[in-house]
């Protein structure tokens, strides 16, 4: 469920037909993998905690999505793909928009880095203690980051490089690494606030490359 490759669906492509849930925010519709745009569900192996007990919230989220599409004709509209080749889309099953329902029922969170469409739905789920909000849980994006291997020693040592060193540009890569005046190493994705204004010391193709070089993702505040 990692980084999305575009900021929002644009000129719509449509896939429709019977569907099955791959996980809490991914479908297979008529043989095509589709990532539900603007939401982020727990990973398949992710767990949550409630009353001192651990439960498989990632698996339950996938089951909830599966129940929403069971026996339904699913239609997905979107454009572009993520880094895994999945179509980015807003999908519906009958009258229900799946992206919104999954967030409103508490089985996914609003993926604020890419869209603000589902922040209100998330607030309702949180206020009503629905789904994951009845438990203690780690944001799916934080969970994925926690599973990454430690930053190798050479990358840590790279923090000692002079800020005067010429920028390291990688053709076609759009993630900007910036070192601010407080000594923080932060990377910015296209579509994030201040991306255009950010001066890049280094450019990266993936978030994993940026983190391996010692940078952290910029915090997006709503």
Short mmCIF file of C-alpha atoms in Angstrom, two decimals:
data_model
loop_
_atom_site.label_atom_id
_atom_site.label_comp_id
_atom_site.label_asym_id
_atom_site.label_seq_id
_atom_site.Cartn_x
_atom_site.Cartn_y
_atom_site.Cartn_z
CA UNK A 1 0.00 0.00 0.00
CA UNK A 2 2.86 2.34 -0.37
CA UNK A 3 3.23 5.72 -2.01
CA UNK A 4 0.78 6.82 -4.67
CA UNK A 5 2.13 8.05 -7.96
CA UNK A 6 -0.30 10.88 -8.64
CA UNK A 7 -2.12 13.41 -6.52
CA UNK A 8 -5.68 12.82 -7.75
CA UNK A 9 -7.64 11.02 -10.43
CA UNK A 10 -7.84 13.21 -13.54
CA UNK A 11 -9.26 12.17 -16.94
CA UNK A 12 -11.36 9.21 -15.92
CA UNK A 13 -10.74 5.66 -16.97
CA UNK A 14 -13.42 3.14 -16.03
CA UNK A 15 -13.23 -0.50 -15.06
CA UNK A 16 -16.37 -2.34 -14.03
CA UNK A 17 -17.66 -5.80 -13.27
CA UNK A 18 -17.42 -8.34 -10.50
CA UNK A 19 -14.71 -7.70 -7.93
CA UNK A 20 -12.84 -9.26 -5.04
CA UNK A 21 -11.02 -7.60 -2.16
CA UNK A 22 -7.25 -8.03 -2.07
CA UNK A 23 -6.92 -6.07 1.18
CA UNK A 24 -8.73 -3.20 2.88
CA UNK A 25 -8.06 -0.66 0.14
CA UNK A 26 -7.29 -2.75 -2.94
CA UNK A 27 -9.69 -4.51 -5.30
CA UNK A 28 -9.36 -6.73 -8.30
CA UNK A 29 -12.05 -5.66 -10.76
CA UNK A 30 -12.48 -7.65 -13.97
CA UNK A 31 -8.89 -8.82 -13.66
CA UNK A 32 -7.38 -5.38 -12.93
CA UNK A 33 -5.86 -4.31 -9.61
CA UNK A 34 -7.41 -1.08 -8.32
CA UNK A 35 -6.18 1.00 -5.37
CA UNK A 36 -8.95 2.98 -3.65
CA UNK A 37 -7.76 6.57 -3.96
CA UNK A 38 -7.52 8.88 -0.96
CA UNK A 39 -7.85 6.23 1.77
CA UNK A 40 -5.42 4.00 3.63
CA UNK A 41 -6.48 0.75 5.29
CA UNK A 42 -4.39 -1.34 7.70
CA UNK A 43 -1.97 -3.78 6.15
CA UNK A 44 -3.02 -7.42 5.91
CA UNK A 45 -0.65 -8.43 8.73
CA UNK A 46 -1.36 -5.35 10.87
CA UNK A 47 -2.95 -5.73 14.30
CA UNK A 48 -4.78 -3.36 16.65
CA UNK A 49 -5.16 -3.45 20.43
CA UNK A 50 -8.35 -3.28 22.48
CA UNK A 51 -8.81 -3.91 26.20
CA UNK A 52 -5.34 -5.45 26.39
CA UNK A 53 -6.02 -7.88 23.56
CA UNK A 54 -4.63 -7.90 20.03
CA UNK A 55 -6.89 -8.41 17.04
CA UNK A 56 -6.24 -8.71 13.31
CA UNK A 57 -7.67 -5.38 12.16
CA UNK A 58 -5.94 -5.64 8.78
CA UNK A 59 -7.70 -8.89 8.00
CA UNK A 60 -11.02 -7.59 9.31
CA UNK A 61 -10.73 -4.47 7.11
CA UNK A 62 -10.28 -6.70 4.06
CA UNK A 63 -13.30 -8.78 5.13
CA UNK A 64 -15.40 -5.62 5.49
CA UNK A 65 -14.49 -4.47 1.98
CA UNK A 66 -15.28 -7.95 0.68
CA UNK A 67 -18.73 -7.84 2.30
CA UNK A 68 -19.46 -4.47 0.66
CA UNK A 69 -18.81 -5.83 -2.83
CA UNK A 70 -20.22 -9.34 -2.44
CA UNK A 71 -22.64 -10.01 -5.29
CA UNK A 72 -22.35 -6.40 -6.48
CA UNK A 73 -21.46 -4.82 -9.81
CA UNK A 74 -18.45 -2.63 -8.99
CA UNK A 75 -17.48 0.42 -11.02
CA UNK A 76 -14.19 2.25 -10.57
CA UNK A 77 -13.29 5.62 -12.09
CA UNK A 78 -9.83 7.11 -11.96
CA UNK A 79 -6.59 7.70 -13.79
CA UNK A 80 -2.94 6.96 -13.32
CA UNK A 81 -1.31 4.15 -11.42
CA UNK A 82 0.69 3.79 -8.24
CA UNK A 83 4.21 2.42 -8.05
CA UNK A 84 2.83 -1.14 -8.12
CA UNK A 85 0.86 -0.59 -11.32
CA UNK A 86 -2.52 -0.46 -9.58
CA UNK A 87 -5.12 1.90 -11.03
CA UNK A 88 -5.95 4.78 -8.65
CA UNK A 89 -9.72 5.14 -8.49
CA UNK A 90 -12.91 5.97 -6.68
CA UNK A 91 -15.11 2.88 -6.72
CA UNK A 92 -18.77 2.25 -6.09
CA UNK A 93 -20.91 -0.81 -5.46
CA UNK A 94 -24.54 0.03 -6.13
CA UNK A 95 -25.30 3.39 -4.49
CA UNK A 96 -22.34 3.24 -2.11
CA UNK A 97 -18.95 4.83 -2.73
CA UNK A 98 -16.55 2.26 -1.33
CA UNK A 99 -13.73 4.72 -0.56
CA UNK A 100 -15.99 6.80 1.69
CA UNK A 101 -17.81 3.90 3.31
CA UNK A 102 -14.56 2.21 4.34
CA UNK A 103 -13.42 5.40 6.07
CA UNK A 104 -16.82 6.23 7.54
CA UNK A 105 -17.12 2.76 9.06
CA UNK A 106 -13.64 3.04 10.55
CA UNK A 107 -11.87 0.42 8.43
CA UNK A 108 -9.56 2.90 6.72
CA UNK A 109 -8.26 6.40 7.39
CA UNK A 110 -8.19 9.46 5.16
CA UNK A 111 -4.89 9.41 3.25
CA UNK A 112 -4.19 13.09 3.81
CA UNK A 113 -0.92 13.12 1.87
CA UNK A 114 -2.92 12.68 -1.33
CA UNK A 115 -6.47 13.87 -0.72
CA UNK A 116 -8.67 15.70 1.79
CA UNK A 117 -11.88 14.13 0.43
CA UNK A 118 -12.39 11.76 3.35
CA UNK A 119 -11.32 13.79 6.38
CA UNK A 120 -14.94 14.45 7.40
CA UNK A 121 -15.80 10.74 7.07
CA UNK A 122 -12.81 9.87 9.25
CA UNK A 123 -13.92 12.40 11.89
CA UNK A 124 -17.36 10.76 12.04
CA UNK A 125 -15.88 7.29 12.46
CA UNK A 126 -13.52 8.53 15.18
CA UNK A 127 -16.31 10.34 17.06
CA UNK A 128 -18.46 7.19 17.01
CA UNK A 129 -15.57 4.82 17.89
CA UNK A 130 -16.22 2.70 14.81
CA UNK A 131 -13.95 0.02 13.40
CA UNK A 132 -10.32 0.68 14.23
CA UNK A 133 -11.33 3.77 16.21
CA UNK A 134 -12.68 1.46 18.92
CA UNK A 135 -9.09 0.36 19.45
CA UNK A 136 -5.55 1.60 19.70
CA UNK A 137 -3.77 1.37 16.36
CA UNK A 138 -0.84 2.64 14.34
CA UNK A 139 -1.59 4.58 11.18
CA UNK A 140 -1.08 2.24 8.22
CA UNK A 141 1.60 4.51 6.73
CA UNK A 142 3.50 4.51 10.04
CA UNK A 143 3.15 0.73 10.26
CA UNK A 144 4.68 0.33 6.81
CA UNK A 145 7.56 2.62 7.75
CA UNK A 146 8.16 0.60 10.92
CA UNK A 147 8.64 -2.52 8.80
CA UNK A 148 11.41 -0.99 6.69
CA UNK A 149 14.97 -2.14 7.36
CA UNK A 150 17.17 0.16 9.47
CA UNK A 151 19.00 2.95 7.69
CA UNK A 152 22.43 1.52 6.73
CA UNK A 153 25.52 3.04 8.34
CA UNK A 154 26.78 4.74 5.15
CA UNK A 155 23.47 6.60 4.85
CA UNK A 156 23.70 7.77 8.46
CA UNK A 157 27.23 8.91 7.83
CA UNK A 158 26.00 10.86 4.82
CA UNK A 159 24.47 13.39 7.25
CA UNK A 160 28.01 14.65 7.75
CA UNK A 161 28.24 15.80 4.15
CA UNK A 162 28.57 19.51 3.68
CA UNK A 163 25.36 21.31 2.76
CA UNK A 164 27.47 23.05 0.14
CA UNK A 165 27.82 19.79 -1.79
CA UNK A 166 26.15 20.08 -5.23
CA UNK A 167 22.62 18.64 -5.48
CA UNK A 168 22.37 14.98 -6.48
CA UNK A 169 19.85 14.92 -9.34
CA UNK A 170 18.39 11.67 -10.61
CA UNK A 171 16.67 11.99 -13.97
CA UNK A 172 12.91 11.55 -13.85
CA UNK A 173 12.73 11.37 -10.04
CA UNK A 174 10.40 13.87 -8.35
CA UNK A 175 10.81 13.50 -4.57
CA UNK A 176 12.72 16.49 -3.16
CA UNK A 177 15.13 16.11 -0.24
CA UNK A 178 15.76 19.32 1.67
CA UNK A 179 17.87 20.19 4.73
CA UNK A 180 16.32 23.07 6.62
CA UNK A 181 17.92 25.66 8.89
CA UNK A 182 17.15 23.59 11.99
CA UNK A 183 19.23 20.73 10.62
CA UNK A 184 16.22 18.56 9.77
CA UNK A 185 16.40 16.36 6.68
CA UNK A 186 12.92 16.31 5.11
CA UNK A 187 11.56 15.04 1.82
CA UNK A 188 8.58 16.44 -0.07
CA UNK A 189 6.31 14.58 -2.52
CA UNK A 190 4.67 16.19 -5.55
CA UNK A 191 1.36 17.71 -4.52
CA UNK A 192 2.41 18.40 -0.94
CA UNK A 193 2.24 21.96 0.41
CA UNK A 194 5.47 23.89 -0.32
CA UNK A 195 6.68 21.29 -2.83
CA UNK A 196 7.12 23.88 -5.57
CA UNK A 197 8.91 26.31 -3.23
CA UNK A 198 11.23 23.67 -1.79
CA UNK A 199 14.88 23.82 -2.88
CA UNK A 200 16.09 20.27 -3.42
CA UNK A 201 19.52 19.21 -2.24
CA UNK A 202 18.82 15.71 -3.55
CA UNK A 203 16.13 14.08 -5.70
CA UNK A 204 14.75 10.58 -5.16
CA UNK A 205 12.58 8.18 -7.15
CA UNK A 206 10.98 6.48 -4.13
CA UNK A 207 10.29 7.27 -0.49
CA UNK A 208 12.40 4.27 0.49
CA UNK A 209 15.42 5.88 -1.20
CA UNK A 210 14.78 9.15 0.62
CA UNK A 211 14.51 7.42 4.00
CA UNK A 212 17.63 5.36 3.32
CA UNK A 213 19.52 8.61 2.73
CA UNK A 214 18.44 9.87 6.15
CA UNK A 215 15.40 12.01 5.26
CA UNK A 216 11.92 11.90 6.81
CA UNK A 217 8.60 12.72 5.14
CA UNK A 218 7.34 16.29 5.52
CA UNK A 219 4.44 16.59 7.94
CA UNK A 220 1.23 17.75 6.27
CA UNK A 221 -1.04 19.57 8.71
CA UNK A 222 -4.71 20.04 7.92
#
